[in-house]
Short mmCIF file of N, CA and C in Angstrom, two decimals:
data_model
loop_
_atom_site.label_atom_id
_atom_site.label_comp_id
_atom_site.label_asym_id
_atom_site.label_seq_id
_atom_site.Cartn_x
_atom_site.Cartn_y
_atom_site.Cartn_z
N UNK F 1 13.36 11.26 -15.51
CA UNK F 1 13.69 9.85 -15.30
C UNK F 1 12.68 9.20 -14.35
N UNK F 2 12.02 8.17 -14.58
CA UNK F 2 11.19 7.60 -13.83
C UNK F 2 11.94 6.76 -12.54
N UNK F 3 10.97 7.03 -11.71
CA UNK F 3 11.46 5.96 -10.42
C UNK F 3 11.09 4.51 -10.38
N UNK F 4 11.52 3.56 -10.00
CA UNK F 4 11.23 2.05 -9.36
C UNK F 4 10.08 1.97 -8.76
N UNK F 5 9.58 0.86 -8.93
CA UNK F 5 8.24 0.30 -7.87
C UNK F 5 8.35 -1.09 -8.76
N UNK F 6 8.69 -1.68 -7.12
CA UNK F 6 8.62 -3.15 -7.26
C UNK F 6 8.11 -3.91 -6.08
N UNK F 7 6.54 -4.55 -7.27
CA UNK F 7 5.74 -5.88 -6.29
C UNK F 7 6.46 -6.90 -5.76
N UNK F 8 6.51 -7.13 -4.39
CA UNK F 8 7.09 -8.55 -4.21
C UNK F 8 5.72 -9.46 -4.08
N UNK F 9 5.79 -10.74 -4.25
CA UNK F 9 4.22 -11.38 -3.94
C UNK F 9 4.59 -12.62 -3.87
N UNK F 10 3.57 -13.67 -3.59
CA UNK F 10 3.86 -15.06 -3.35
C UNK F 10 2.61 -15.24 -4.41
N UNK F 11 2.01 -15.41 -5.36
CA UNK F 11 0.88 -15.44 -6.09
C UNK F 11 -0.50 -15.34 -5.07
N UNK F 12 -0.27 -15.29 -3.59
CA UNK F 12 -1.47 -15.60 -3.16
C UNK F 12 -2.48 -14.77 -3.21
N UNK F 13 -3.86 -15.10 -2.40
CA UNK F 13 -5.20 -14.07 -2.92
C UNK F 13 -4.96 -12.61 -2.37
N UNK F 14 -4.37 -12.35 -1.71
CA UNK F 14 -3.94 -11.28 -1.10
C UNK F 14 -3.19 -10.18 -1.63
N UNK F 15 -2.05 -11.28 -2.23
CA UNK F 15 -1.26 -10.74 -2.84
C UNK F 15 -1.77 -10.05 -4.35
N UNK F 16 -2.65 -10.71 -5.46
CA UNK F 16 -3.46 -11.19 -6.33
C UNK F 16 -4.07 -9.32 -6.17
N UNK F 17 -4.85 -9.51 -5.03
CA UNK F 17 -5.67 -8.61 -5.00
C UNK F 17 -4.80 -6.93 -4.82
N UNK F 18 -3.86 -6.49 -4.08
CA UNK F 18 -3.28 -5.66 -3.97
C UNK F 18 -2.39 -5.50 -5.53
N UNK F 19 -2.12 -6.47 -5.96
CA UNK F 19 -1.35 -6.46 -7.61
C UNK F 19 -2.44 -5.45 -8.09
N UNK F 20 -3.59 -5.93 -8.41
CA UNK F 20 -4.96 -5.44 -8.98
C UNK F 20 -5.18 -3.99 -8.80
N UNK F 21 -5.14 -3.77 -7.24
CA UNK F 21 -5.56 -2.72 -7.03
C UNK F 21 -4.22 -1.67 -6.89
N UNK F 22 -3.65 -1.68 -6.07
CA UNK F 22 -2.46 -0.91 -5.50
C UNK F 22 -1.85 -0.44 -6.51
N UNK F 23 -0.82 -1.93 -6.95
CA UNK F 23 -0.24 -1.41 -8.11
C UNK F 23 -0.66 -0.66 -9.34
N UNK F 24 -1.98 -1.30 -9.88
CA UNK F 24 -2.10 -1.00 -10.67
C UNK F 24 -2.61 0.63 -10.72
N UNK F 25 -2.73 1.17 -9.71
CA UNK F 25 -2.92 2.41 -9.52
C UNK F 25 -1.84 3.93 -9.72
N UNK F 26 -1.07 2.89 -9.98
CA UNK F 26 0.36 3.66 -9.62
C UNK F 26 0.40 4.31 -11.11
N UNK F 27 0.70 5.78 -11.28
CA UNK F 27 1.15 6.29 -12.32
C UNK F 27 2.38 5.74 -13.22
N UNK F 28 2.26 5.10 -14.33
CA UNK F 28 3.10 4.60 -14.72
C UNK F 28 4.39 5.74 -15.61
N UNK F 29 3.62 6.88 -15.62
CA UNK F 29 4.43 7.67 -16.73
C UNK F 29 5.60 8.08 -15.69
N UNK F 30 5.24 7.88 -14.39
CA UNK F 30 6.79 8.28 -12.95
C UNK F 30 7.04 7.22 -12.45
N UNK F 31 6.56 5.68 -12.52
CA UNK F 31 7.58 4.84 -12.21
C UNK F 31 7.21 3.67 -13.32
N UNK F 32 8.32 2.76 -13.25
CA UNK F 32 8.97 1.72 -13.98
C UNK F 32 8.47 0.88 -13.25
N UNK F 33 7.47 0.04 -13.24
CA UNK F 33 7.07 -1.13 -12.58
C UNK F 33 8.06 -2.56 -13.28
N UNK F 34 7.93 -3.23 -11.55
CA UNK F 34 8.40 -4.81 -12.29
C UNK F 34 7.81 -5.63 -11.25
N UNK F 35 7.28 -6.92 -11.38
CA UNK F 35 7.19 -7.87 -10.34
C UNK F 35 7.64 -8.82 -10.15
N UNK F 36 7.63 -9.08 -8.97
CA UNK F 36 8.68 -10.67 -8.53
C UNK F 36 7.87 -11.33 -8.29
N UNK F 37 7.61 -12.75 -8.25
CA UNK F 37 7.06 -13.64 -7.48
C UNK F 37 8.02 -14.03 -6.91
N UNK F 38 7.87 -13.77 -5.67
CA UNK F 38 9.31 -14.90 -4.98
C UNK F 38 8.67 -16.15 -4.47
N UNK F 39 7.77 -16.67 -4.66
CA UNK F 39 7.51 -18.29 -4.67
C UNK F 39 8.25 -19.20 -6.43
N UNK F 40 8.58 -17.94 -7.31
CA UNK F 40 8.92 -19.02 -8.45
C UNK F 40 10.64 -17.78 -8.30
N UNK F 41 10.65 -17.27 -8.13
CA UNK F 41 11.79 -16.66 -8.39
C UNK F 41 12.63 -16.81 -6.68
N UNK F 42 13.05 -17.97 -6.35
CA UNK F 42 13.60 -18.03 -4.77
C UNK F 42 14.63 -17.45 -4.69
N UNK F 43 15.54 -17.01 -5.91
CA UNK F 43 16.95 -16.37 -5.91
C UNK F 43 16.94 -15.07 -5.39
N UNK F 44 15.78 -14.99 -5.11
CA UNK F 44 15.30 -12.96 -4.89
C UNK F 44 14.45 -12.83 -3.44
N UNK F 45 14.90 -14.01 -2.81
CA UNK F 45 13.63 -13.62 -1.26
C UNK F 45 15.06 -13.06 -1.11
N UNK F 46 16.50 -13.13 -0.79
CA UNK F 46 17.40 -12.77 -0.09
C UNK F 46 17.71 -11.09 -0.30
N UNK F 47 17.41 -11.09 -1.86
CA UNK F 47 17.26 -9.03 -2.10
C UNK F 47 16.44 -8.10 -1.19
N UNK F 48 14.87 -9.42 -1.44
CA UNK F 48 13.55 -8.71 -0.62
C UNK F 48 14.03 -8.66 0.56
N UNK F 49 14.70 -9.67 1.32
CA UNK F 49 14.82 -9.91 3.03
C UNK F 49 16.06 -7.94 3.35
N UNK F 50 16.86 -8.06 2.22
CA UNK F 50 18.02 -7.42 2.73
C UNK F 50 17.01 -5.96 2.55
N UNK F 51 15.95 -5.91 1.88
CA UNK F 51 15.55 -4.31 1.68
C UNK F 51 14.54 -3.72 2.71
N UNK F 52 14.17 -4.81 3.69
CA UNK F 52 13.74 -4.87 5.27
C UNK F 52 12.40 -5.82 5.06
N UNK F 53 11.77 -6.52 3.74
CA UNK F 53 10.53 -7.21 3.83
C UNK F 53 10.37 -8.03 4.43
N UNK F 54 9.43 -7.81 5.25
CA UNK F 54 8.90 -9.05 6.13
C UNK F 54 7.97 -9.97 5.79
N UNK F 55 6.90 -9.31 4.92
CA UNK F 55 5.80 -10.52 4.50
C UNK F 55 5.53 -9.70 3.00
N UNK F 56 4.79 -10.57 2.33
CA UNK F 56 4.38 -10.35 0.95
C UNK F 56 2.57 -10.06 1.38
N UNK F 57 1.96 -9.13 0.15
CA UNK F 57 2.83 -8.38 -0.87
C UNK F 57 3.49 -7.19 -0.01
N UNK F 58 4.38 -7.11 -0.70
CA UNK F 58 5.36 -5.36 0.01
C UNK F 58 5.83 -4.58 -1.62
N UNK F 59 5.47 -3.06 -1.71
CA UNK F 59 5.76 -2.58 -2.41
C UNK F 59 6.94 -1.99 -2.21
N UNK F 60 7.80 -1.59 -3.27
CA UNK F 60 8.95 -1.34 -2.95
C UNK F 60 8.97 0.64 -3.96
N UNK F 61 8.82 1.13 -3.45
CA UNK F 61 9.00 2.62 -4.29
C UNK F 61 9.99 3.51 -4.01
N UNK F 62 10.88 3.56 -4.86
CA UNK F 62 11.99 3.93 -5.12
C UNK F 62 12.93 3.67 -3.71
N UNK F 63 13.07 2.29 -3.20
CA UNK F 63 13.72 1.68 -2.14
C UNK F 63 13.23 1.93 -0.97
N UNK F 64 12.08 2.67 -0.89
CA UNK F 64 11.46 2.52 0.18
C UNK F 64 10.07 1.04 0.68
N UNK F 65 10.02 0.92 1.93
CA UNK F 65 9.77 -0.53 1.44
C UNK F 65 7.58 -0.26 2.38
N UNK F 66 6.93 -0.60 1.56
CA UNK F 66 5.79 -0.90 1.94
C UNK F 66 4.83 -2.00 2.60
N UNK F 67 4.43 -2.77 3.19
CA UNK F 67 4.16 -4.06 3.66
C UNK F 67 2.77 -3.81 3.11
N UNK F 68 1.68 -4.39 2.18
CA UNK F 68 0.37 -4.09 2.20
C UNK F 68 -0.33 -5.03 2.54
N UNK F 69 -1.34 -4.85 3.32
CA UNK F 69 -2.31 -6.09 4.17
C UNK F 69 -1.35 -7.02 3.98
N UNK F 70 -1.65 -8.43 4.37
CA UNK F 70 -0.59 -9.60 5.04
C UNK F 70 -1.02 -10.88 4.21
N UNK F 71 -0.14 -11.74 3.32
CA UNK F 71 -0.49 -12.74 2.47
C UNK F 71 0.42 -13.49 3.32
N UNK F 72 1.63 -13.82 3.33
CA UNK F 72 2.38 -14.87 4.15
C UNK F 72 3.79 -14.34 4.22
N UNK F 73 4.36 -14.94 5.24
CA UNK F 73 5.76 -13.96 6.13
C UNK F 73 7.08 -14.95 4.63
N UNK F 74 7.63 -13.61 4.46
CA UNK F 74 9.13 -13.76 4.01
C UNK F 74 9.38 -15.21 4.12
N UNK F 75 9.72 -15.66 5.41
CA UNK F 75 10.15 -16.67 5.89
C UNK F 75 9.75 -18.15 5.74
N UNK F 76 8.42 -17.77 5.17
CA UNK F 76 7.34 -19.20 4.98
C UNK F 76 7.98 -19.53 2.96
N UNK F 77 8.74 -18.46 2.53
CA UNK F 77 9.03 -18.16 1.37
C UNK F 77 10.10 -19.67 0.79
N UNK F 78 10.96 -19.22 2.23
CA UNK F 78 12.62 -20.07 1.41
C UNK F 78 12.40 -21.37 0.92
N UNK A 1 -14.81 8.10 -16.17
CA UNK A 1 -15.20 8.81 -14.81
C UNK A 1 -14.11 8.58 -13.56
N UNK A 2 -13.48 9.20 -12.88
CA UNK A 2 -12.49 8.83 -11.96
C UNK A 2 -12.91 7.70 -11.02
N UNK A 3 -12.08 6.74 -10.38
CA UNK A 3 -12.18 6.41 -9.34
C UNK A 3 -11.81 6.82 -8.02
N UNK A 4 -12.27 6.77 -6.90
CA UNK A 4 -11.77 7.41 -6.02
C UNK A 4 -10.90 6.55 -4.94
N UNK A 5 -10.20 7.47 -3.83
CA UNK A 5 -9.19 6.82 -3.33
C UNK A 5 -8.94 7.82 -2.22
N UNK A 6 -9.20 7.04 -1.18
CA UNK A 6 -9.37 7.64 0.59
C UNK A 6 -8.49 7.07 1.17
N UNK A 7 -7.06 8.20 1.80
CA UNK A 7 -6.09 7.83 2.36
C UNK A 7 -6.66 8.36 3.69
N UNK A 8 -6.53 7.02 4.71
CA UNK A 8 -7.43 7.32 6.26
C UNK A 8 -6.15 7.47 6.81
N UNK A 9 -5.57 8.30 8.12
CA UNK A 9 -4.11 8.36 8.78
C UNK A 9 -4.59 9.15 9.92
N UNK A 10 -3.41 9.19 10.52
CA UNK A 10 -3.19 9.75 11.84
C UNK A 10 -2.31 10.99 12.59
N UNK A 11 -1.68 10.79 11.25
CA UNK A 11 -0.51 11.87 11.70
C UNK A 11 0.76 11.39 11.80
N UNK A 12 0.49 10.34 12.17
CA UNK A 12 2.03 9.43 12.70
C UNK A 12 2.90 9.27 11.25
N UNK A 13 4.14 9.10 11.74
CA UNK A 13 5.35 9.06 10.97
C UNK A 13 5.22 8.16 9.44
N UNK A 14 4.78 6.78 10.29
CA UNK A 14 4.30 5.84 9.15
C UNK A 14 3.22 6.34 8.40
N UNK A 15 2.51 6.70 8.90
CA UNK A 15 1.70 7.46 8.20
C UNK A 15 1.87 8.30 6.93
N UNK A 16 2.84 9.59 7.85
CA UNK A 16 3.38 10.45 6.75
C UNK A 16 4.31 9.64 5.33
N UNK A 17 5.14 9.04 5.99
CA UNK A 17 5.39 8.52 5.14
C UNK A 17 4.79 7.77 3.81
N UNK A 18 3.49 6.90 4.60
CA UNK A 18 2.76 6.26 3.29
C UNK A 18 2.06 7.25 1.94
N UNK A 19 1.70 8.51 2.67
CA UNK A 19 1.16 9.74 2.29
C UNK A 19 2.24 9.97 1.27
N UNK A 20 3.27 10.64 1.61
CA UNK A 20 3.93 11.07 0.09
C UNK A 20 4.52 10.16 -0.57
N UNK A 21 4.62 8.35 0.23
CA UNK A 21 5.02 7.61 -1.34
C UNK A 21 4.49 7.08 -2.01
N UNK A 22 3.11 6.04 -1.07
CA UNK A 22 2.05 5.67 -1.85
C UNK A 22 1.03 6.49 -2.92
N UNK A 23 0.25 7.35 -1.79
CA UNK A 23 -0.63 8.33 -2.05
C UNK A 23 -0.01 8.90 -3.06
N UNK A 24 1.18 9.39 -3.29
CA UNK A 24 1.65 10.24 -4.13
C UNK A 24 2.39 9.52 -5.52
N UNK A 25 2.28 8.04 -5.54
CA UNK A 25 2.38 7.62 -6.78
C UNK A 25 1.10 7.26 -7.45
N UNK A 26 0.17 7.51 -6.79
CA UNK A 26 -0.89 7.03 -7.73
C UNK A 26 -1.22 8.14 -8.95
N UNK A 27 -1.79 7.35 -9.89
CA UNK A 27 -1.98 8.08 -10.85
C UNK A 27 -3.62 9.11 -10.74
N UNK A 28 -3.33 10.58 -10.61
CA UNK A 28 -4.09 11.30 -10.56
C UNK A 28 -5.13 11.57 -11.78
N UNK A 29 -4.99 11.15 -12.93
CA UNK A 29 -5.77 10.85 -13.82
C UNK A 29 -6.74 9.88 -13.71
N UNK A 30 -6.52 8.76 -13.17
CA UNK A 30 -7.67 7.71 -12.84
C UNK A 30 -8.46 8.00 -11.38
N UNK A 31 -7.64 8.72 -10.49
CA UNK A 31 -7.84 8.72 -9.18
C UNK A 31 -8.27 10.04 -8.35
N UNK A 32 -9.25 10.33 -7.91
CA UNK A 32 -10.10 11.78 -7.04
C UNK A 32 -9.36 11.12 -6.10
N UNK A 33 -8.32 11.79 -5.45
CA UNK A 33 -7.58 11.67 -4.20
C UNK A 33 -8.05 11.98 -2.90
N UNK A 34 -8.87 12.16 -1.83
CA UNK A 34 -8.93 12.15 -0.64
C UNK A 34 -8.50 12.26 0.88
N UNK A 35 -7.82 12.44 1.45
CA UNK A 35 -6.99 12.62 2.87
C UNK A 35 -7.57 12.90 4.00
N UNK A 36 -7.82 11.56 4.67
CA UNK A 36 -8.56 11.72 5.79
C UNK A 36 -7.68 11.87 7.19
N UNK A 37 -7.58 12.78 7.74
CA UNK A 37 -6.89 12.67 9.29
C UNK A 37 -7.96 11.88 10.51
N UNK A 38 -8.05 11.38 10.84
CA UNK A 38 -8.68 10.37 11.95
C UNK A 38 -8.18 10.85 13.05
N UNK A 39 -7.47 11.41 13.63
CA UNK A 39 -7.04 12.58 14.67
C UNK A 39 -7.75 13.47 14.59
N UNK A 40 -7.62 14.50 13.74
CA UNK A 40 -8.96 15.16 13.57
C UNK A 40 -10.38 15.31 13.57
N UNK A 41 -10.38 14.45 12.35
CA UNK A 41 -11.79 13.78 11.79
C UNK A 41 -12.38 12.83 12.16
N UNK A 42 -12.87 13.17 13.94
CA UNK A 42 -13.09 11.77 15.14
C UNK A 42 -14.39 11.44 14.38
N UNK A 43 -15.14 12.47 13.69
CA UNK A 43 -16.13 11.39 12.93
C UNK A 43 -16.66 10.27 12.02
N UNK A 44 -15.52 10.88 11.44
CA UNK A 44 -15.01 9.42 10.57
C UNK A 44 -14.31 8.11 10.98
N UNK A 45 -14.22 8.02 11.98
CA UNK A 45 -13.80 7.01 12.65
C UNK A 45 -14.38 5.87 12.22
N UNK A 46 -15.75 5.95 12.72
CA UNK A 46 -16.73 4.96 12.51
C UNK A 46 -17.08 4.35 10.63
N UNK A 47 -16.63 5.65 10.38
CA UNK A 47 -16.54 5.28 8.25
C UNK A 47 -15.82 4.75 8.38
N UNK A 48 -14.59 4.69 8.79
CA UNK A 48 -13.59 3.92 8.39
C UNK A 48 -13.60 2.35 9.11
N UNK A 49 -14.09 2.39 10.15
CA UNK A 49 -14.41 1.05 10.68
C UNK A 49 -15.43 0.08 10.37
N UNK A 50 -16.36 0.59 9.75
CA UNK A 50 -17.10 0.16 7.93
C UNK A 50 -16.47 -0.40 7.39
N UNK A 51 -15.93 0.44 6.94
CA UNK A 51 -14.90 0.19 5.56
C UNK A 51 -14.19 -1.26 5.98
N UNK A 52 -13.85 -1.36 7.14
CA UNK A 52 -12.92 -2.59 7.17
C UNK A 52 -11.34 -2.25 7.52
N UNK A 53 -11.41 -1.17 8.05
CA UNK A 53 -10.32 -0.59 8.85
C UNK A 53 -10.13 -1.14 10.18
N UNK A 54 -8.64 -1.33 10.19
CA UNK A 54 -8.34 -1.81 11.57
C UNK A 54 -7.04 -1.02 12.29
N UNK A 55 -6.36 -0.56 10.99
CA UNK A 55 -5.29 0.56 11.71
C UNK A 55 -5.00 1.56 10.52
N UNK A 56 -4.22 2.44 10.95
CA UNK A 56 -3.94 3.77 9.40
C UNK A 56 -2.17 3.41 9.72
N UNK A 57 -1.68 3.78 8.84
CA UNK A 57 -2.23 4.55 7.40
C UNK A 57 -3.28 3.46 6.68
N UNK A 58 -4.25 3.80 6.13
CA UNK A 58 -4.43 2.99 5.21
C UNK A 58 -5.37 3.31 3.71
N UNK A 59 -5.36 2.79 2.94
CA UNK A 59 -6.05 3.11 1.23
C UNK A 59 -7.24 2.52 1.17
N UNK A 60 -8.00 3.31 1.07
CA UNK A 60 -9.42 2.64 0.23
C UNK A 60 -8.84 3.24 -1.16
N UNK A 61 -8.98 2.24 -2.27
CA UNK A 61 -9.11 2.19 -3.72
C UNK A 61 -10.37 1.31 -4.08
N UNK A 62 -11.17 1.96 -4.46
CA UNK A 62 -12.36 1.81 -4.96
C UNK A 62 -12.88 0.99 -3.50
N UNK A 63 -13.14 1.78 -2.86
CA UNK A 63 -13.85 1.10 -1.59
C UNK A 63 -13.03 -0.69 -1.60
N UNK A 64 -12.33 -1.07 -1.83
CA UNK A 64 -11.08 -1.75 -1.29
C UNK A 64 -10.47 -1.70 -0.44
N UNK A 65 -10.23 -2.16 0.92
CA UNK A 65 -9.02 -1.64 1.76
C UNK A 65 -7.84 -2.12 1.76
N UNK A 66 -6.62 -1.21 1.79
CA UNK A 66 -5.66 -1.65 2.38
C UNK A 66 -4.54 -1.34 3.06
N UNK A 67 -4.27 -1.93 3.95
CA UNK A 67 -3.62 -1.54 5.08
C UNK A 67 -1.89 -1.41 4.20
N UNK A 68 -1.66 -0.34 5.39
CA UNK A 68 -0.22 0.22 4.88
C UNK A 68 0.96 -0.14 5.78
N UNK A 69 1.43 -0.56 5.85
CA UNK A 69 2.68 -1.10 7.00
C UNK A 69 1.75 -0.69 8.35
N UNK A 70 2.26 -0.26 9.38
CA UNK A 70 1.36 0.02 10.93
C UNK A 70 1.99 1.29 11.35
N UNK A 71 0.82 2.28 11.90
CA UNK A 71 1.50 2.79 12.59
C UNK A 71 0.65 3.04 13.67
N UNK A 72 -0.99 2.89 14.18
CA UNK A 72 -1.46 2.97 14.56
C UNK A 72 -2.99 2.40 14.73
N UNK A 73 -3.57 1.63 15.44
CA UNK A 73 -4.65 0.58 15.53
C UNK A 73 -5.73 1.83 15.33
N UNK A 74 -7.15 1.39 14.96
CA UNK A 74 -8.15 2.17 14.50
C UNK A 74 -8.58 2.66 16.05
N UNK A 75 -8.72 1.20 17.03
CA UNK A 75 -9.51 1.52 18.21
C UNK A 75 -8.48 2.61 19.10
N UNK A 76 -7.13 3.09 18.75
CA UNK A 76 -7.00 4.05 19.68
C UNK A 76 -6.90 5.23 18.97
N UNK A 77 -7.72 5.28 18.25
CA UNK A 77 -7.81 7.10 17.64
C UNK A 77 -9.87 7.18 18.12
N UNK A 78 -10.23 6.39 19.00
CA UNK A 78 -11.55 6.70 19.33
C UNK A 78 -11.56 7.79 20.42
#
């Protein structure tokens, strides 16, 4: 059974760029990728906030939570 | 031809951690994996501060950097 990994991102260049690289690095045949934008999807900063994210992008692998380099804080989100 | 991918760290917790969830989802088919201790490996210090390192854990993917949540600034593993 494959595990979770989920991008959070705000579309920004930061974010853009870690999508590119990070994620896309990730073995897909052991996890199930999905991504959020939470600048178009706002119903979902409150999931990201509750799973400890502080700023975007943050990877999320199998509920553990990643922060990668710094695009803009959670909070600049709502 | 693989790309390669240099996990720079310290030892520290965050660290370990980024090590078996990041490091360890990437896909080993695209990726010559790497593991640098910077505690150890006081010579590499200065590679990694090249690179565009400012604290570990962190990923070079394809000479890319990126920083992994924090667990430790580059300038105090000198």
């Amino acid at each position: 059974m494959k595990k979770k990994a989920v991008f959070y991102h705000a579309g920004c260049p930061v974010c853009v760029s870690a999508e590119q690289s990070v994620l896309a690095a990730l073995d897909r045949n052991r996890f199930d990728v999905e991504v959020v934008h939470l600048g178009t999807a706002k119903g979902r900063v409150s999931e990201a906030e509750k799973l400890g994210i502080k700023s975007v992008p943050a990877l999320s692998l199998d509920s553990q939570i990643f922060h990668i380099n710094f695009g803009a804080n959670l909070s600049d989100l709502k």
